[in-house]
PDB file of C-alpha atoms in Angstrom:
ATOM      1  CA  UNK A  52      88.112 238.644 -54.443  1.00 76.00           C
ATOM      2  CA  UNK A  53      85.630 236.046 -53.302  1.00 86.00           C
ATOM      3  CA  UNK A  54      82.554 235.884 -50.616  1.00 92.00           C
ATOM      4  CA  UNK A  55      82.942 234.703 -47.237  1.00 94.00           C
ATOM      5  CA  UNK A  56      80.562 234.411 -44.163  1.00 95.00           C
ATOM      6  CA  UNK A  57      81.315 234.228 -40.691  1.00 95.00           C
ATOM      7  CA  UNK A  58      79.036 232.778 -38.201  1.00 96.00           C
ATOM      8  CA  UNK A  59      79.640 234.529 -34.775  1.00 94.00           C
ATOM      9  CA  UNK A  60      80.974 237.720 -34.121  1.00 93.00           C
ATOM     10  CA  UNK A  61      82.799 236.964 -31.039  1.00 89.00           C
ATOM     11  CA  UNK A  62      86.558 237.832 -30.597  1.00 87.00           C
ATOM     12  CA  UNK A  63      87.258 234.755 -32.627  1.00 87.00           C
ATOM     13  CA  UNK A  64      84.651 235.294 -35.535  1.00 90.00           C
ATOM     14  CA  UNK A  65      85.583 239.212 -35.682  1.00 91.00           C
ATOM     15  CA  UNK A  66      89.165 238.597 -36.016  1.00 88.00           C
ATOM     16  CA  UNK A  67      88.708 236.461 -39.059  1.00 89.00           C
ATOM     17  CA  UNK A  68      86.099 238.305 -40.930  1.00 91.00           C
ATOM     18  CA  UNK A  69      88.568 241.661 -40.078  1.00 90.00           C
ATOM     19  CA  UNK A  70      91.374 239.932 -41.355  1.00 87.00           C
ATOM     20  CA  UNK A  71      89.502 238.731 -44.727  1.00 91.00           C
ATOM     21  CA  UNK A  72      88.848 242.430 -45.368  1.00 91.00           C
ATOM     22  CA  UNK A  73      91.974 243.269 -44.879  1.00 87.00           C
ATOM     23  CA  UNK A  74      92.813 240.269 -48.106  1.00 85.00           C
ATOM     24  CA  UNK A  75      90.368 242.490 -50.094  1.00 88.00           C
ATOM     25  CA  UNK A  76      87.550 240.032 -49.847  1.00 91.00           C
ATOM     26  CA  UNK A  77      84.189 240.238 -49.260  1.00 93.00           C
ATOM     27  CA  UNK A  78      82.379 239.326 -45.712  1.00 94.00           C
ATOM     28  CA  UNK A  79      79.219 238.719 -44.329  1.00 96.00           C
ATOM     29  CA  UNK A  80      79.077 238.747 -40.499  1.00 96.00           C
ATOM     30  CA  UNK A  81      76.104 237.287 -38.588  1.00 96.00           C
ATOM     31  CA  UNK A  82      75.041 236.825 -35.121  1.00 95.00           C
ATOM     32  CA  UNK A  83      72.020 237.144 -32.830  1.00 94.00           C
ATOM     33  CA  UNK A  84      73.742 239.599 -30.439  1.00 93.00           C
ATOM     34  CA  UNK A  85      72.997 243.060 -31.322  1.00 94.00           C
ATOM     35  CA  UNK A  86      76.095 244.600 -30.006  1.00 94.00           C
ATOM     36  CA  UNK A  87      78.540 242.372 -31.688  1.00 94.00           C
ATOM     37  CA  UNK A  88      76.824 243.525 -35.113  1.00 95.00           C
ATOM     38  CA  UNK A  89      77.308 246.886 -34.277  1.00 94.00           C
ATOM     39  CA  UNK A  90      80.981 246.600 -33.121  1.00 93.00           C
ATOM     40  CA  UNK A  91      81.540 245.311 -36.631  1.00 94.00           C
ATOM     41  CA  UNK A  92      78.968 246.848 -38.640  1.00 92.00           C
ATOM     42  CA  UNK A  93      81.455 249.428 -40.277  1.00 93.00           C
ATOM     43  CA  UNK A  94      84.151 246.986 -40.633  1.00 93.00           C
ATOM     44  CA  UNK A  95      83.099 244.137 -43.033  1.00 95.00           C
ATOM     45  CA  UNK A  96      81.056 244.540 -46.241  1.00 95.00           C
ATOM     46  CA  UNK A  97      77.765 243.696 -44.919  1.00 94.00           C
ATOM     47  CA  UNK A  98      76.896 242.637 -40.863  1.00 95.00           C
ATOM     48  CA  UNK A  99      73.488 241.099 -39.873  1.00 96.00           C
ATOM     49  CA  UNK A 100      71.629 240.569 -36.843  1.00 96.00           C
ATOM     50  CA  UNK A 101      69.899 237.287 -37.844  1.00 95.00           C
ATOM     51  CA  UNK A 102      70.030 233.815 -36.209  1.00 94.00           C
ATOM     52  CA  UNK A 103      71.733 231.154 -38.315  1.00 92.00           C
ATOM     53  CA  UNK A 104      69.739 227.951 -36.659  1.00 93.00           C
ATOM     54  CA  UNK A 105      66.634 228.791 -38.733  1.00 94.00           C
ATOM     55  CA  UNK A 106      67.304 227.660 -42.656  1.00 94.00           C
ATOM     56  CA  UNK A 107      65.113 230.001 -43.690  1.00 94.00           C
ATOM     57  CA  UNK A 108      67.161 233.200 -42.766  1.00 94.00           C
ATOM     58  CA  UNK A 109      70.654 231.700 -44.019  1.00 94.00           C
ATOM     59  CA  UNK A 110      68.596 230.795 -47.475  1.00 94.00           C
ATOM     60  CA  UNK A 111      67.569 234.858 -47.680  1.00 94.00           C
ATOM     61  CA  UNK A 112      71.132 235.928 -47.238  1.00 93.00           C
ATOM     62  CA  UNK A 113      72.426 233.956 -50.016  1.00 93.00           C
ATOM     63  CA  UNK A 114      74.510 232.063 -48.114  1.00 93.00           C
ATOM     64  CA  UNK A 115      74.890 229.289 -50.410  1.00 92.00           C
ATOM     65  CA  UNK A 116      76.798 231.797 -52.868  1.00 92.00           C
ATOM     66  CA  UNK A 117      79.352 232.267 -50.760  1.00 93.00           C
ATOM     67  CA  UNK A 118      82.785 230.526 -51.580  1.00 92.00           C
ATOM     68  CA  UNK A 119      83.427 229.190 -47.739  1.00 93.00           C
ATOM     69  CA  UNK A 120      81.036 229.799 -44.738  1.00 94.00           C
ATOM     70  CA  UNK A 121      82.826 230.074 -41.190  1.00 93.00           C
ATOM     71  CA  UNK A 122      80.757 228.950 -38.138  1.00 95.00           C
ATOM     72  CA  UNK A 123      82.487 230.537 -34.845  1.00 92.00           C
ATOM     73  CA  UNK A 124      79.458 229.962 -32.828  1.00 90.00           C
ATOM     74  CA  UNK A 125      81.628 229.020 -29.859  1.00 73.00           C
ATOM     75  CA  UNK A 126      79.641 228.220 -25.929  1.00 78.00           C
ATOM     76  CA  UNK A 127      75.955 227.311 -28.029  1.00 88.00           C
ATOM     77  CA  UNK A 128      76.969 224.317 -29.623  1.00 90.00           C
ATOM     78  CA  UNK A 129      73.610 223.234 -30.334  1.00 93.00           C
ATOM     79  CA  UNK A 130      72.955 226.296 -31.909  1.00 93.00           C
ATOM     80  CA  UNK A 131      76.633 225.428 -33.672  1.00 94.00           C
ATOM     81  CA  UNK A 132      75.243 221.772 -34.768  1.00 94.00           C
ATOM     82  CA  UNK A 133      72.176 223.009 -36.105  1.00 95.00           C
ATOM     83  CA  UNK A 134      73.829 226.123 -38.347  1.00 96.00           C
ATOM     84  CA  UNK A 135      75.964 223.602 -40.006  1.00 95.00           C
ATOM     85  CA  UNK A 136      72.925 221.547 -40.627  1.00 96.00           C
ATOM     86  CA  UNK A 137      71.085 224.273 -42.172  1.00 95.00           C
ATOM     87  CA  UNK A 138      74.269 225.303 -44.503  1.00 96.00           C
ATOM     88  CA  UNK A 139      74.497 221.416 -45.516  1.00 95.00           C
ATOM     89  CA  UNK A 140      70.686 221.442 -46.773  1.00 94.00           C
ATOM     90  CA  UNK A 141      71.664 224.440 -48.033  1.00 94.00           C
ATOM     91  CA  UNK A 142      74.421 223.072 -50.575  1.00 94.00           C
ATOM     92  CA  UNK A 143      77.159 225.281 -49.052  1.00 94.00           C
ATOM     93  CA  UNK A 144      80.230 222.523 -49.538  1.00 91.00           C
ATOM     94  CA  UNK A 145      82.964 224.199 -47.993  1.00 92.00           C
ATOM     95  CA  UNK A 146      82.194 224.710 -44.261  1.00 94.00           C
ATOM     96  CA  UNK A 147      84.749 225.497 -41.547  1.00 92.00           C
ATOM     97  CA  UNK A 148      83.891 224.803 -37.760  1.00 92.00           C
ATOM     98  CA  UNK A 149      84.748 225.824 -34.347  1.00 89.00           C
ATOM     99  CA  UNK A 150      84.711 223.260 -31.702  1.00 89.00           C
ATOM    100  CA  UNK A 151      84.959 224.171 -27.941  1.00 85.00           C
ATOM    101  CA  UNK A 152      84.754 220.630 -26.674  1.00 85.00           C
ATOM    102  CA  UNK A 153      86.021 216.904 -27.734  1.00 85.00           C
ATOM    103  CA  UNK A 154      81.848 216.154 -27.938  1.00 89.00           C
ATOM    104  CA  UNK A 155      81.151 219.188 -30.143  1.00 89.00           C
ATOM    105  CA  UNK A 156      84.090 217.786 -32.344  1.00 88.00           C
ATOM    106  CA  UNK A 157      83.097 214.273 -32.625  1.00 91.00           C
ATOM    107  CA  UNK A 158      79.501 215.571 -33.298  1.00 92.00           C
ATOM    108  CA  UNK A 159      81.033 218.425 -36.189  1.00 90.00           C
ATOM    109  CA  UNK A 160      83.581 215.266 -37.417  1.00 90.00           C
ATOM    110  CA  UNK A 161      80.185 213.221 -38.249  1.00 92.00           C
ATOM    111  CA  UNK A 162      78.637 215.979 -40.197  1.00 92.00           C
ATOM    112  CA  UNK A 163      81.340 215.707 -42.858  1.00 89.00           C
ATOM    113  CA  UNK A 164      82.099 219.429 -42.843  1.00 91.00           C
ATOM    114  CA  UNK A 165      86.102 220.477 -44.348  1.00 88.00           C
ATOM    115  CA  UNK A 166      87.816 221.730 -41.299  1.00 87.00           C
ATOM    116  CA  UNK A 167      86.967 221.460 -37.601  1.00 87.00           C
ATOM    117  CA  UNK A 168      89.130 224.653 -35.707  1.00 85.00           C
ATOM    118  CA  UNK A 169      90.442 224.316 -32.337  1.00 81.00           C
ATOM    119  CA  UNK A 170      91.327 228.099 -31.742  1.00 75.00           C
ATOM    120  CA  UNK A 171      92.641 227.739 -28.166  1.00 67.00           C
ATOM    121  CA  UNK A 172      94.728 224.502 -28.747  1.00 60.00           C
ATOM    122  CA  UNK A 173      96.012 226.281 -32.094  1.00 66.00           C
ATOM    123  CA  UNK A 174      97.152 229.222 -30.383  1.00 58.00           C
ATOM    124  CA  UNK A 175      98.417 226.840 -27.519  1.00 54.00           C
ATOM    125  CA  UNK A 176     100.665 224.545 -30.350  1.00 55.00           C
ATOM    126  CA  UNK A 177     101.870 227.874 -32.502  1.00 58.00           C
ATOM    127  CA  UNK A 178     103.266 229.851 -28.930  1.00 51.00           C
ATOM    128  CA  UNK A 179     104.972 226.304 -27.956  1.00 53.00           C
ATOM    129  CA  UNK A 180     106.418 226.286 -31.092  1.00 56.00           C
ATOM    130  CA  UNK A 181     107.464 229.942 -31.113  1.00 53.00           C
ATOM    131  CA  UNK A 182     109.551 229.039 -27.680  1.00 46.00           C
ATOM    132  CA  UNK A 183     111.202 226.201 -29.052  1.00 53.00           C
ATOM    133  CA  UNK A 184     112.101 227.680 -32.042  1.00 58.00           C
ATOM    134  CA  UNK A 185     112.472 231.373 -31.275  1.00 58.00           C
ATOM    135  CA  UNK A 186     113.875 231.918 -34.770  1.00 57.00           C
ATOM    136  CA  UNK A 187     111.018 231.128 -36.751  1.00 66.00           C
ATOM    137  CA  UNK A 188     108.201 233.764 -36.270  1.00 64.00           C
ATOM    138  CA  UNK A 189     105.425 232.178 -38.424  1.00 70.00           C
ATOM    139  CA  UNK A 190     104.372 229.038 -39.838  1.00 65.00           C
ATOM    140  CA  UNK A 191     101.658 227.101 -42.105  1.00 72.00           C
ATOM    141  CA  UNK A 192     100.956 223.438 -41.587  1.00 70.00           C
ATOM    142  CA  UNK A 193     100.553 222.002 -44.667  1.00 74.00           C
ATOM    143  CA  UNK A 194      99.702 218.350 -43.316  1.00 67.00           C
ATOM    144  CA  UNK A 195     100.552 216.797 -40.203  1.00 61.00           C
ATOM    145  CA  UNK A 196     104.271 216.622 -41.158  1.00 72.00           C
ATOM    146  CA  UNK A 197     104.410 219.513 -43.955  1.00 80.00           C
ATOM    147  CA  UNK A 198     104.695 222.851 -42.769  1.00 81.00           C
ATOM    148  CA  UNK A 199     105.836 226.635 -44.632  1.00 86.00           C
ATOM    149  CA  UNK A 200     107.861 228.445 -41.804  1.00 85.00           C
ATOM    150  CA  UNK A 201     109.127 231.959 -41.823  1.00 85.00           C
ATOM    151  CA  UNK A 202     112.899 232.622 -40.627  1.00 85.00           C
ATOM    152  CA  UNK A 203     113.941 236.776 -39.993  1.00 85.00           C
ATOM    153  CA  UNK A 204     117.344 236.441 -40.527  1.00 84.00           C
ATOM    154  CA  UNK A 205     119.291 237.667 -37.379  1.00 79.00           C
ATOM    155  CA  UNK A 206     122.807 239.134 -37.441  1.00 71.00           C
ATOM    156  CA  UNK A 207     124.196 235.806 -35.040  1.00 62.00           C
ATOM    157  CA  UNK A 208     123.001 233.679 -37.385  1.00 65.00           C
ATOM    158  CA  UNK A 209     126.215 233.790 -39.873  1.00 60.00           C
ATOM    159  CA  UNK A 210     128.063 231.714 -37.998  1.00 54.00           C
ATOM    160  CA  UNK A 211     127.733 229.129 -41.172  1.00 62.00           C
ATOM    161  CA  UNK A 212     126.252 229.790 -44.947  1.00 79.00           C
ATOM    162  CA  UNK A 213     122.719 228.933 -44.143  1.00 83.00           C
ATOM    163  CA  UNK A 214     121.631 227.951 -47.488  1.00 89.00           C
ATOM    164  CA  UNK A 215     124.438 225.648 -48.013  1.00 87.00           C
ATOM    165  CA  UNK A 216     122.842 223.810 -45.076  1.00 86.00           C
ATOM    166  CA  UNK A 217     119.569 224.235 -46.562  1.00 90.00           C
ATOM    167  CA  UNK A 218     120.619 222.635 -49.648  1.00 91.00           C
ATOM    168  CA  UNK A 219     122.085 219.989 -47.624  1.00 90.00           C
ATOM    169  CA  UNK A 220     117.935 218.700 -47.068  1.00 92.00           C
ATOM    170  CA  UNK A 221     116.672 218.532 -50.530  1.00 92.00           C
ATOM    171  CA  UNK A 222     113.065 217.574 -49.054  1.00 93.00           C
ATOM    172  CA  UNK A 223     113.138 221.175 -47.936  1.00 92.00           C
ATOM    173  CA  UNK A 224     112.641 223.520 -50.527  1.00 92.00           C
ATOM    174  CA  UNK A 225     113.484 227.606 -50.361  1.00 93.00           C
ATOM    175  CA  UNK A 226     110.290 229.144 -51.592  1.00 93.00           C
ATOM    176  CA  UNK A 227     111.719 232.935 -51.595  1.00 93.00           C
ATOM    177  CA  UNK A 228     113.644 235.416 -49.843  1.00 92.00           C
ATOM    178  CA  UNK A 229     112.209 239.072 -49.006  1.00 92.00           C
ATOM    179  CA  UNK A 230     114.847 242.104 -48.730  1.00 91.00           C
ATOM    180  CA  UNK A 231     113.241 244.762 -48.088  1.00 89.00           C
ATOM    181  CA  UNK A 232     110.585 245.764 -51.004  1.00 87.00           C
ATOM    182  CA  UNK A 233     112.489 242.933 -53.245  1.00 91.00           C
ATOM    183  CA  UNK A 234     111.699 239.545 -53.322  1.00 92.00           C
ATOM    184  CA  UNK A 235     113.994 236.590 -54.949  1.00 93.00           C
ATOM    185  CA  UNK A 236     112.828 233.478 -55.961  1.00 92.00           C
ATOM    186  CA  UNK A 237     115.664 231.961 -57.303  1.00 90.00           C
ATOM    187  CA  UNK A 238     118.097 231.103 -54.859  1.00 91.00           C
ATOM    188  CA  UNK A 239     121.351 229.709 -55.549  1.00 90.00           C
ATOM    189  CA  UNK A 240     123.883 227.484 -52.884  1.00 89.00           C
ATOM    190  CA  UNK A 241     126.093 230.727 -52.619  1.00 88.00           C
ATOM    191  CA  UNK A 242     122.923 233.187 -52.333  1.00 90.00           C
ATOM    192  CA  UNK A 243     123.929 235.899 -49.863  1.00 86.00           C
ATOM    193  CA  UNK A 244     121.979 235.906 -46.906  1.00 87.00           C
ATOM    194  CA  UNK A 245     121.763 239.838 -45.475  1.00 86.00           C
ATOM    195  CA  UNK A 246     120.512 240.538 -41.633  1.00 85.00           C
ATOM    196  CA  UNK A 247     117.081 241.706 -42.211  1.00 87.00           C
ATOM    197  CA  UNK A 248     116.400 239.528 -44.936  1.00 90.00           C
ATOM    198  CA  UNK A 249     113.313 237.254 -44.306  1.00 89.00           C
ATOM    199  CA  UNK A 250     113.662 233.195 -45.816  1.00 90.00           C
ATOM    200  CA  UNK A 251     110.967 231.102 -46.778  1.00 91.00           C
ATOM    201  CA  UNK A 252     111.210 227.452 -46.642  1.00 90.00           C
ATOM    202  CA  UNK A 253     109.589 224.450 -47.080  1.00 91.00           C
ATOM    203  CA  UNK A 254     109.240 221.029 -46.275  1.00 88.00           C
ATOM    204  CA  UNK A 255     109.350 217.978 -43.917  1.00 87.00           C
ATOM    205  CA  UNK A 256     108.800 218.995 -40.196  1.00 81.00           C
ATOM    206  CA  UNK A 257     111.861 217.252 -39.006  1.00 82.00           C
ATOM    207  CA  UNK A 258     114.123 218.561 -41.694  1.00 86.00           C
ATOM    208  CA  UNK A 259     112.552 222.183 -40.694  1.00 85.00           C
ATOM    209  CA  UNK A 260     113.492 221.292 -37.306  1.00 81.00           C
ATOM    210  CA  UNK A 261     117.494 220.440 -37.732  1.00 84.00           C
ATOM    211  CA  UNK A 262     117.921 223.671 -39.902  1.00 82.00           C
ATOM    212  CA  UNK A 263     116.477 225.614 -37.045  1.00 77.00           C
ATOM    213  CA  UNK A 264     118.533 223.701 -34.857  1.00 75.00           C
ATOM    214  CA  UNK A 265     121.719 224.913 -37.015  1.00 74.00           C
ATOM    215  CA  UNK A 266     120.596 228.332 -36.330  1.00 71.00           C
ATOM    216  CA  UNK A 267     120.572 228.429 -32.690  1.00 62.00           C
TER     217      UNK A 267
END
């Protein structure tokens, strides 16, 4: 279990620091907007009505202890520049950013921070993906050109052995597959594939790509 705090209790904001309760972690929510406190209040471990430009306030919370800080301040981006500022003087290494223009990124790319989130264009690249590739129904870049998808396997998809053609690509890697409540790890060339099942690869994006291509 570890520490987080989110910065901004918009839609964005609220659906992360939900979601990292849900993980069993710990979250601190902040924002200067009463209502968006209270929306949340009952939700996350601890939600504050405080405003993260002045140092001073961030240094009483403890931010610095916690083990990432996420700042989804999203139309003030002043008030965006000048939170990641304050965490910065504040020691806190492992900041996460959301930009909501090319300016606020260059700006947020100059402060050195770890990530800079685009959550629209995101959203944009993961639905294009899900359109092309109707077979996969999640994924995790990696790196530009490394990515973990997740394949349900369908019932027209035995038209081949799929993990013979898997092991044709040994860049791509089969992580595990989940049946049910069971979950195999150790996966063989002649591994039998059941509808239902859920496969977890590995690898190169354009290796990923041909193997969903086989499935089509």
């Amino acid at each position: 279990m570890a520490l987080f705090a989110i910065i901004g209790l918009g839609s964005f904001g609220t659906t992360i620091a939900t979601e990292l309760m849900r993980l069993d972690h710990d979250v601190i929510g902040i924002d200067t907007e009463k209502k968006y406190v209270e929306n949340i209040s009952n939700k996350i471990t601890h939600a504050v009505i405080a405003d993260a430009t002045d140092e001073h306030v961030l240094e009483e919370l403890n931010i610095q202890n916690c083990e990432a800080v996420i700042v989804a301040i999203g139309e003030d981006i002043e008030a965006s520049i000048l939170c990641v500022l304050n965490l910065k003087n504040l020691g806190v290494t492992k900041i996460w950013a959301k930009a909501k223009t090319k300016s606020h990124h260059t700006i947020l790319s100059h402060l050195n921070i770890e990530k800079i989130i685009h959550p629209e264009e995101d959203m944009g690249i993961r639905i294009a993906q899900s359109l092309n590739y109707p077979m996969v129904s999640r994924y995790m870049s990696l790196s530009d050109d490394h990515f973990i998808v997740q394949i349900p396997i369908q019932e027209n998809f035995f038209q081949d052995n799929i993990i013979k053609n898997i092991y044709r690509f040994p860049e791509v890697k089969i992580l595990l597959v989940k049946r049910f409540k069971d979950v195999f790890y150790t996966i063989d060339r002649d591994f039998p594939l059941a509808e239902g099942d859920t496969l977890i690869l590995e690898g190169p994006l354009a290796k990923l790509k041909i193997i969903c291509e086989l499935m089509i």
